[in-house]
Amino acid sequence: MSISLDLSSNSLVGSLPVEIGNLKSLSTIDISKNKLSGEIPYSIGDCNSLEHLYMGGNFFEGTIPQSLTLLKGLLDLDLSHNNLSGNIPKDLQNLLALRSLNLSFNNLEGEVPTKRIFGNASAVLVNGNDKLCGGVAELHLPTCTNHGFTKQGKSNAFRIVLAIVGVVLGFILIFSFLTLYWIRRSKSKPPSTPLIGDQFLKLSYKELFQATGGFSSANFIGSGGFGSVYKGIIDQDTTIVAIKVLNLQNPRAYKSFTAECEALRNIRHRNLVKILTSCSSLDSKGKDFKALVYEFMPNGSLDDWLHPPMAANNNSRSLSLLQRLNIAIDVASALDYLHYHCYTKIVHCDLKPSNILLDSDMTAHVSDFGLARLLLELDDNSSQGQTSTIGIKGSIGYAAPEYGMGGRATTQGDMFSYGILLLEMFTGKRPTDQMFTDDLNLHNFAKTTLLVHFMQILDPTLIPNEEQSEEIEEDAINRTEGPIHRLDRLQDCITSIIEIALQCSMESPRERMSMNDVVRRLHLIRGKFS
């Protein structure tokens, strides 16, 4: 009996979870024609019953995972129309059952294998990969030119290789002596050393394992592009923390870990998530283990409140206008600090509701600096002086349009993300909503709807919340104010906020507002409203 999973031709976004490797009984997985991104998880090779795998028509990137060569029963593999790069795994030609392979329209490069399925040009599609070469003649690919050595060239290359080997062996010998020396000196040191400063707590893998109940599902909070987050208790069961465990199967997770440590090393602000320590150690199986430990935020993320699941979708789980305005000011204050008041400018690069966490007082804290960049130049127009720790990707719908064309990280990129975030907070619509197709996007929708159909732009949960909050705060406003006046005041407030959001999310970076202007204007709006 074959079991299939067909999620094709939807609008699914985000990365493919590593837990897909747990679907060991599936014979068919079809997730083609969606908007999935990120790298194909290595765990896909654990689906050992898989016969048909269709992943074409998405935004997958990175290399084709070597683990696909473990699927010995695979019949059909379609990875076409993605952003995959690197070489074609040579071991794919060892899949004896493979009868069709579609790798067309990616960014693959290097030599195409020639054995087994690669010898049948009618079963292999590799067109649309301009850097591929070799393969069988029927594929009509250019000849690979990196093997044409003459005898004299081979002789010279052999001498060069011998010289390099001699130098490398010398370095290895010296390095070995130095390594032995440092191992002897560091035997008394703990196995886990925080990377973000000695003033922080020192926690080992064993302590984090115990704090989370063995990283149990009962303490699982959520997962992102680079790892999973667990709730834990430390300091003799007195302090609740959030522990972000990096998924080191993703090679970019190492860079994300470094980026977050660098970004959070010396910054302090009431609206930034507070990091308690980092852990870089070995787990119980001797494998690399990296984790970041943060202050726990009991009210979850802003995304949880703006888009609660159907079971929790009720008025008690929605935000009033004043709460949204306070959160908007909190986030703006955090970005203003990162952009203008740090010793080195920091660009967050991945601002979105799921990266805004709320504490017990509903105060917002910006989190997840896994894509952050440090700008060493004070001049935003300079193309020099930028240190990069990880490639800019951001999230679909929130990333500035110039990033999609290879633009460098700038504070204006964060301004675009903030503008989209602000529109989402007050319209209740995600930028990836199914209604946004062709040239219609959240920015254009808000711009055209604001003046003509004001009520249609509002989050449906916003008006009843405002009526309730008005009753509570009526003494602080005006006891004689009627419903019409309240609606006028609501419209003035929302209109002013949407105008700021539109200015922040302009397509041209030069036309966007600066964050210090946003903070000032939002404070004025809150003062008039409340």
PDB file of N, CA, C and O in Angstrom, residues 332-376:
ATOM      1  N   ALA A 332       9.991  50.378  16.861  1.00  0.00           N
ATOM      2  CA  ALA A 332      10.676  51.523  16.258  1.00  0.00           C
ATOM      3  C   ALA A 332      11.808  52.013  17.156  1.00  0.00           C
ATOM      4  O   ALA A 332      12.889  52.378  16.680  1.00  0.00           O
ATOM      5  N   SER A 333      11.582  52.024  18.473  1.00  0.00           N
ATOM      6  CA  SER A 333      12.618  52.466  19.411  1.00  0.00           C
ATOM      7  C   SER A 333      13.822  51.539  19.370  1.00  0.00           C
ATOM      8  O   SER A 333      14.976  51.987  19.437  1.00  0.00           O
ATOM      9  N   ALA A 334      13.569  50.228  19.261  1.00  0.00           N
ATOM     10  CA  ALA A 334      14.673  49.259  19.181  1.00  0.00           C
ATOM     11  C   ALA A 334      15.494  49.478  17.912  1.00  0.00           C
ATOM     12  O   ALA A 334      16.738  49.485  17.949  1.00  0.00           O
ATOM     13  N   LEU A 335      14.820  49.667  16.775  1.00  0.00           N
ATOM     14  CA  LEU A 335      15.538  49.878  15.512  1.00  0.00           C
ATOM     15  C   LEU A 335      16.264  51.219  15.503  1.00  0.00           C
ATOM     16  O   LEU A 335      17.363  51.333  14.957  1.00  0.00           O
ATOM     17  N   ASP A 336      15.657  52.237  16.102  1.00  0.00           N
ATOM     18  CA  ASP A 336      16.324  53.537  16.205  1.00  0.00           C
ATOM     19  C   ASP A 336      17.637  53.397  16.977  1.00  0.00           C
ATOM     20  O   ASP A 336      18.661  53.980  16.611  1.00  0.00           O
ATOM     21  N   TYR A 337      17.604  52.584  18.044  1.00  0.00           N
ATOM     22  CA  TYR A 337      18.821  52.337  18.829  1.00  0.00           C
ATOM     23  C   TYR A 337      19.866  51.598  17.989  1.00  0.00           C
ATOM     24  O   TYR A 337      21.047  51.969  17.975  1.00  0.00           O
ATOM     25  N   LEU A 338      19.445  50.561  17.262  1.00  0.00           N
ATOM     26  CA  LEU A 338      20.390  49.785  16.449  1.00  0.00           C
ATOM     27  C   LEU A 338      20.993  50.627  15.330  1.00  0.00           C
ATOM     28  O   LEU A 338      22.180  50.501  15.012  1.00  0.00           O
ATOM     29  N   HIS A 339      20.182  51.498  14.735  1.00  0.00           N
ATOM     30  CA  HIS A 339      20.632  52.272  13.574  1.00  0.00           C
ATOM     31  C   HIS A 339      21.474  53.493  13.937  1.00  0.00           C
ATOM     32  O   HIS A 339      22.375  53.871  13.174  1.00  0.00           O
ATOM     33  N   TYR A 340      21.194  54.106  15.084  1.00  0.00           N
ATOM     34  CA  TYR A 340      21.800  55.419  15.358  1.00  0.00           C
ATOM     35  C   TYR A 340      22.532  55.530  16.695  1.00  0.00           C
ATOM     36  O   TYR A 340      23.269  56.490  16.904  1.00  0.00           O
ATOM     37  N   HIS A 341      22.340  54.606  17.601  1.00  0.00           N
ATOM     38  CA  HIS A 341      22.887  54.801  18.943  1.00  0.00           C
ATOM     39  C   HIS A 341      23.835  53.703  19.389  1.00  0.00           C
ATOM     40  O   HIS A 341      24.267  53.692  20.543  1.00  0.00           O
ATOM     41  N   CYS A 342      24.146  52.741  18.501  1.00  0.00           N
ATOM     42  CA  CYS A 342      25.162  51.734  18.806  1.00  0.00           C
ATOM     43  C   CYS A 342      26.528  52.242  18.349  1.00  0.00           C
ATOM     44  O   CYS A 342      26.636  53.049  17.423  1.00  0.00           O
ATOM     45  N   TYR A 343      27.578  51.723  18.988  1.00  0.00           N
ATOM     46  CA  TYR A 343      28.934  52.105  18.581  1.00  0.00           C
ATOM     47  C   TYR A 343      29.152  51.727  17.117  1.00  0.00           C
ATOM     48  O   TYR A 343      29.760  52.453  16.350  1.00  0.00           O
ATOM     49  N   THR A 344      28.656  50.543  16.735  1.00  0.00           N
ATOM     50  CA  THR A 344      28.649  50.110  15.338  1.00  0.00           C
ATOM     51  C   THR A 344      27.201  49.904  14.910  1.00  0.00           C
ATOM     52  O   THR A 344      26.451  49.227  15.594  1.00  0.00           O
ATOM     53  N   LYS A 345      26.818  50.519  13.796  1.00  0.00           N
ATOM     54  CA  LYS A 345      25.448  50.363  13.320  1.00  0.00           C
ATOM     55  C   LYS A 345      25.119  48.881  13.118  1.00  0.00           C
ATOM     56  O   LYS A 345      25.956  48.111  12.640  1.00  0.00           O
ATOM     57  N   ILE A 346      23.893  48.499  13.452  1.00  0.00           N
ATOM     58  CA  ILE A 346      23.449  47.124  13.240  1.00  0.00           C
ATOM     59  C   ILE A 346      22.177  47.141  12.392  1.00  0.00           C
ATOM     60  O   ILE A 346      21.230  47.868  12.690  1.00  0.00           O
ATOM     61  N   VAL A 347      22.171  46.356  11.326  1.00  0.00           N
ATOM     62  CA  VAL A 347      20.986  46.189  10.486  1.00  0.00           C
ATOM     63  C   VAL A 347      20.423  44.802  10.770  1.00  0.00           C
ATOM     64  O   VAL A 347      21.127  43.804  10.654  1.00  0.00           O
ATOM     65  N   HIS A 348      19.155  44.742  11.164  1.00  0.00           N
ATOM     66  CA  HIS A 348      18.559  43.482  11.599  1.00  0.00           C
ATOM     67  C   HIS A 348      18.377  42.501  10.441  1.00  0.00           C
ATOM     68  O   HIS A 348      18.679  41.318  10.548  1.00  0.00           O
ATOM     69  N   CYS A 349      17.839  42.975   9.322  1.00  0.00           N
ATOM     70  CA  CYS A 349      17.712  42.206   8.064  1.00  0.00           C
ATOM     71  C   CYS A 349      16.583  41.174   8.041  1.00  0.00           C
ATOM     72  O   CYS A 349      16.349  40.578   6.998  1.00  0.00           O
ATOM     73  N   ASP A 350      15.880  40.937   9.143  1.00  0.00           N
ATOM     74  CA  ASP A 350      14.805  39.931   9.099  1.00  0.00           C
ATOM     75  C   ASP A 350      13.664  40.315  10.046  1.00  0.00           C
ATOM     76  O   ASP A 350      13.186  39.494  10.822  1.00  0.00           O
ATOM     77  N   LEU A 351      13.224  41.569   9.963  1.00  0.00           N
ATOM     78  CA  LEU A 351      12.154  42.052  10.830  1.00  0.00           C
ATOM     79  C   LEU A 351      10.803  41.540  10.329  1.00  0.00           C
ATOM     80  O   LEU A 351      10.446  41.731   9.171  1.00  0.00           O
ATOM     81  N   LYS A 352      10.061  40.865  11.210  1.00  0.00           N
ATOM     82  CA  LYS A 352       8.737  40.337  10.884  1.00  0.00           C
ATOM     83  C   LYS A 352       8.032  40.003  12.200  1.00  0.00           C
ATOM     84  O   LYS A 352       8.674  39.933  13.255  1.00  0.00           O
ATOM     85  N   PRO A 353       6.701  39.796  12.192  1.00  0.00           N
ATOM     86  CA  PRO A 353       5.960  39.582  13.446  1.00  0.00           C
ATOM     87  C   PRO A 353       6.466  38.422  14.286  1.00  0.00           C
ATOM     88  O   PRO A 353       6.448  38.493  15.518  1.00  0.00           O
ATOM     89  N   SER A 354       6.925  37.341  13.663  1.00  0.00           N
ATOM     90  CA  SER A 354       7.390  36.196  14.452  1.00  0.00           C
ATOM     91  C   SER A 354       8.691  36.478  15.176  1.00  0.00           C
ATOM     92  O   SER A 354       9.073  35.745  16.086  1.00  0.00           O
ATOM     93  N   ASN A 355       9.390  37.566  14.799  1.00  0.00           N
ATOM     94  CA  ASN A 355      10.626  37.944  15.473  1.00  0.00           C
ATOM     95  C   ASN A 355      10.415  39.084  16.466  1.00  0.00           C
ATOM     96  O   ASN A 355      11.377  39.668  16.957  1.00  0.00           O
ATOM     97  N   ILE A 356       9.145  39.410  16.752  1.00  0.00           N
ATOM     98  CA  ILE A 356       8.803  40.389  17.785  1.00  0.00           C
ATOM     99  C   ILE A 356       8.171  39.625  18.944  1.00  0.00           C
ATOM    100  O   ILE A 356       7.091  39.049  18.788  1.00  0.00           O
ATOM    101  N   LEU A 357       8.822  39.608  20.099  1.00  0.00           N
ATOM    102  CA  LEU A 357       8.339  38.853  21.250  1.00  0.00           C
ATOM    103  C   LEU A 357       7.743  39.790  22.293  1.00  0.00           C
ATOM    104  O   LEU A 357       8.193  40.930  22.449  1.00  0.00           O
ATOM    105  N   LEU A 358       6.730  39.301  23.035  1.00  0.00           N
ATOM    106  CA  LEU A 358       5.991  40.122  23.990  1.00  0.00           C
ATOM    107  C   LEU A 358       6.156  39.560  25.398  1.00  0.00           C
ATOM    108  O   LEU A 358       5.938  38.374  25.628  1.00  0.00           O
ATOM    109  N   ASP A 359       6.524  40.446  26.339  1.00  0.00           N
ATOM    110  CA  ASP A 359       6.704  39.994  27.718  1.00  0.00           C
ATOM    111  C   ASP A 359       5.373  40.027  28.462  1.00  0.00           C
ATOM    112  O   ASP A 359       4.304  40.230  27.867  1.00  0.00           O
ATOM    113  N   SER A 360       5.413  39.845  29.773  1.00  0.00           N
ATOM    114  CA  SER A 360       4.185  39.754  30.558  1.00  0.00           C
ATOM    115  C   SER A 360       3.397  41.064  30.564  1.00  0.00           C
ATOM    116  O   SER A 360       2.186  41.068  30.794  1.00  0.00           O
ATOM    117  N   ASP A 361       4.067  42.199  30.306  1.00  0.00           N
ATOM    118  CA  ASP A 361       3.398  43.503  30.249  1.00  0.00           C
ATOM    119  C   ASP A 361       3.040  43.912  28.833  1.00  0.00           C
ATOM    120  O   ASP A 361       2.682  45.071  28.602  1.00  0.00           O
ATOM    121  N   MET A 362       3.183  42.989  27.875  1.00  0.00           N
ATOM    122  CA  MET A 362       2.930  43.248  26.448  1.00  0.00           C
ATOM    123  C   MET A 362       3.902  44.276  25.868  1.00  0.00           C
ATOM    124  O   MET A 362       3.604  44.937  24.879  1.00  0.00           O
ATOM    125  N   THR A 363       5.067  44.405  26.490  1.00  0.00           N
ATOM    126  CA  THR A 363       6.127  45.224  25.918  1.00  0.00           C
ATOM    127  C   THR A 363       6.834  44.403  24.851  1.00  0.00           C
ATOM    128  O   THR A 363       7.145  43.226  25.062  1.00  0.00           O
ATOM    129  N   ALA A 364       7.111  45.022  23.698  1.00  0.00           N
ATOM    130  CA  ALA A 364       7.691  44.296  22.568  1.00  0.00           C
ATOM    131  C   ALA A 364       9.211  44.272  22.651  1.00  0.00           C
ATOM    132  O   ALA A 364       9.848  45.249  23.063  1.00  0.00           O
ATOM    133  N   HIS A 365       9.779  43.137  22.232  1.00  0.00           N
ATOM    134  CA  HIS A 365      11.237  42.962  22.195  1.00  0.00           C
ATOM    135  C   HIS A 365      11.609  42.381  20.838  1.00  0.00           C
ATOM    136  O   HIS A 365      11.099  41.325  20.443  1.00  0.00           O
ATOM    137  N   VAL A 366      12.506  43.053  20.127  1.00  0.00           N
ATOM    138  CA  VAL A 366      12.977  42.560  18.836  1.00  0.00           C
ATOM    139  C   VAL A 366      13.967  41.427  19.076  1.00  0.00           C
ATOM    140  O   VAL A 366      14.866  41.539  19.910  1.00  0.00           O
ATOM    141  N   SER A 367      13.793  40.316  18.342  1.00  0.00           N
ATOM    142  CA  SER A 367      14.638  39.138  18.547  1.00  0.00           C
ATOM    143  C   SER A 367      15.177  38.618  17.225  1.00  0.00           C
ATOM    144  O   SER A 367      14.913  39.184  16.163  1.00  0.00           O
ATOM    145  N   ASP A 368      15.916  37.518  17.297  1.00  0.00           N
ATOM    146  CA  ASP A 368      16.434  36.762  16.155  1.00  0.00           C
ATOM    147  C   ASP A 368      17.334  37.613  15.262  1.00  0.00           C
ATOM    148  O   ASP A 368      16.921  38.136  14.231  1.00  0.00           O
ATOM    149  N   PHE A 369      18.588  37.730  15.681  1.00  0.00           N
ATOM    150  CA  PHE A 369      19.580  38.489  14.922  1.00  0.00           C
ATOM    151  C   PHE A 369      20.444  37.564  14.069  1.00  0.00           C
ATOM    152  O   PHE A 369      21.602  37.847  13.800  1.00  0.00           O
ATOM    153  N   GLY A 370      19.880  36.427  13.642  1.00  0.00           N
ATOM    154  CA  GLY A 370      20.651  35.449  12.882  1.00  0.00           C
ATOM    155  C   GLY A 370      21.098  35.937  11.523  1.00  0.00           C
ATOM    156  O   GLY A 370      22.011  35.379  10.929  1.00  0.00           O
ATOM    157  N   LEU A 371      20.442  36.988  10.987  1.00  0.00           N
ATOM    158  CA  LEU A 371      20.856  37.540   9.693  1.00  0.00           C
ATOM    159  C   LEU A 371      21.473  38.924   9.833  1.00  0.00           C
ATOM    160  O   LEU A 371      21.749  39.578   8.830  1.00  0.00           O
ATOM    161  N   ALA A 372      21.698  39.384  11.068  1.00  0.00           N
ATOM    162  CA  ALA A 372      22.122  40.771  11.301  1.00  0.00           C
ATOM    163  C   ALA A 372      23.475  41.052  10.661  1.00  0.00           C
ATOM    164  O   ALA A 372      24.331  40.187  10.549  1.00  0.00           O
ATOM    165  N   ARG A 373      23.640  42.301  10.274  1.00  0.00           N
ATOM    166  CA  ARG A 373      24.914  42.751   9.734  1.00  0.00           C
ATOM    167  C   ARG A 373      25.387  43.977  10.502  1.00  0.00           C
ATOM    168  O   ARG A 373      24.597  44.817  10.914  1.00  0.00           O
ATOM    169  N   LEU A 374      26.701  44.053  10.671  1.00  0.00           N
ATOM    170  CA  LEU A 374      27.308  45.199  11.339  1.00  0.00           C
ATOM    171  C   LEU A 374      27.859  46.133  10.267  1.00  0.00           C
ATOM    172  O   LEU A 374      28.619  45.715   9.397  1.00  0.00           O
ATOM    173  N   LEU A 375      27.496  47.405  10.337  1.00  0.00           N
ATOM    174  CA  LEU A 375      27.969  48.386   9.358  1.00  0.00           C
ATOM    175  C   LEU A 375      29.047  49.234  10.013  1.00  0.00           C
ATOM    176  O   LEU A 375      28.774  49.973  10.956  1.00  0.00           O
ATOM    177  N   LEU A 376      30.271  49.144   9.515  1.00  0.00           N
ATOM    178  CA  LEU A 376      31.379  49.864  10.124  1.00  0.00           C
ATOM    179  C   LEU A 376      31.483  51.289   9.625  1.00  0.00           C
ATOM    180  O   LEU A 376      32.152  52.113  10.221  1.00  0.00           O
TER     181      LEU A 376
END
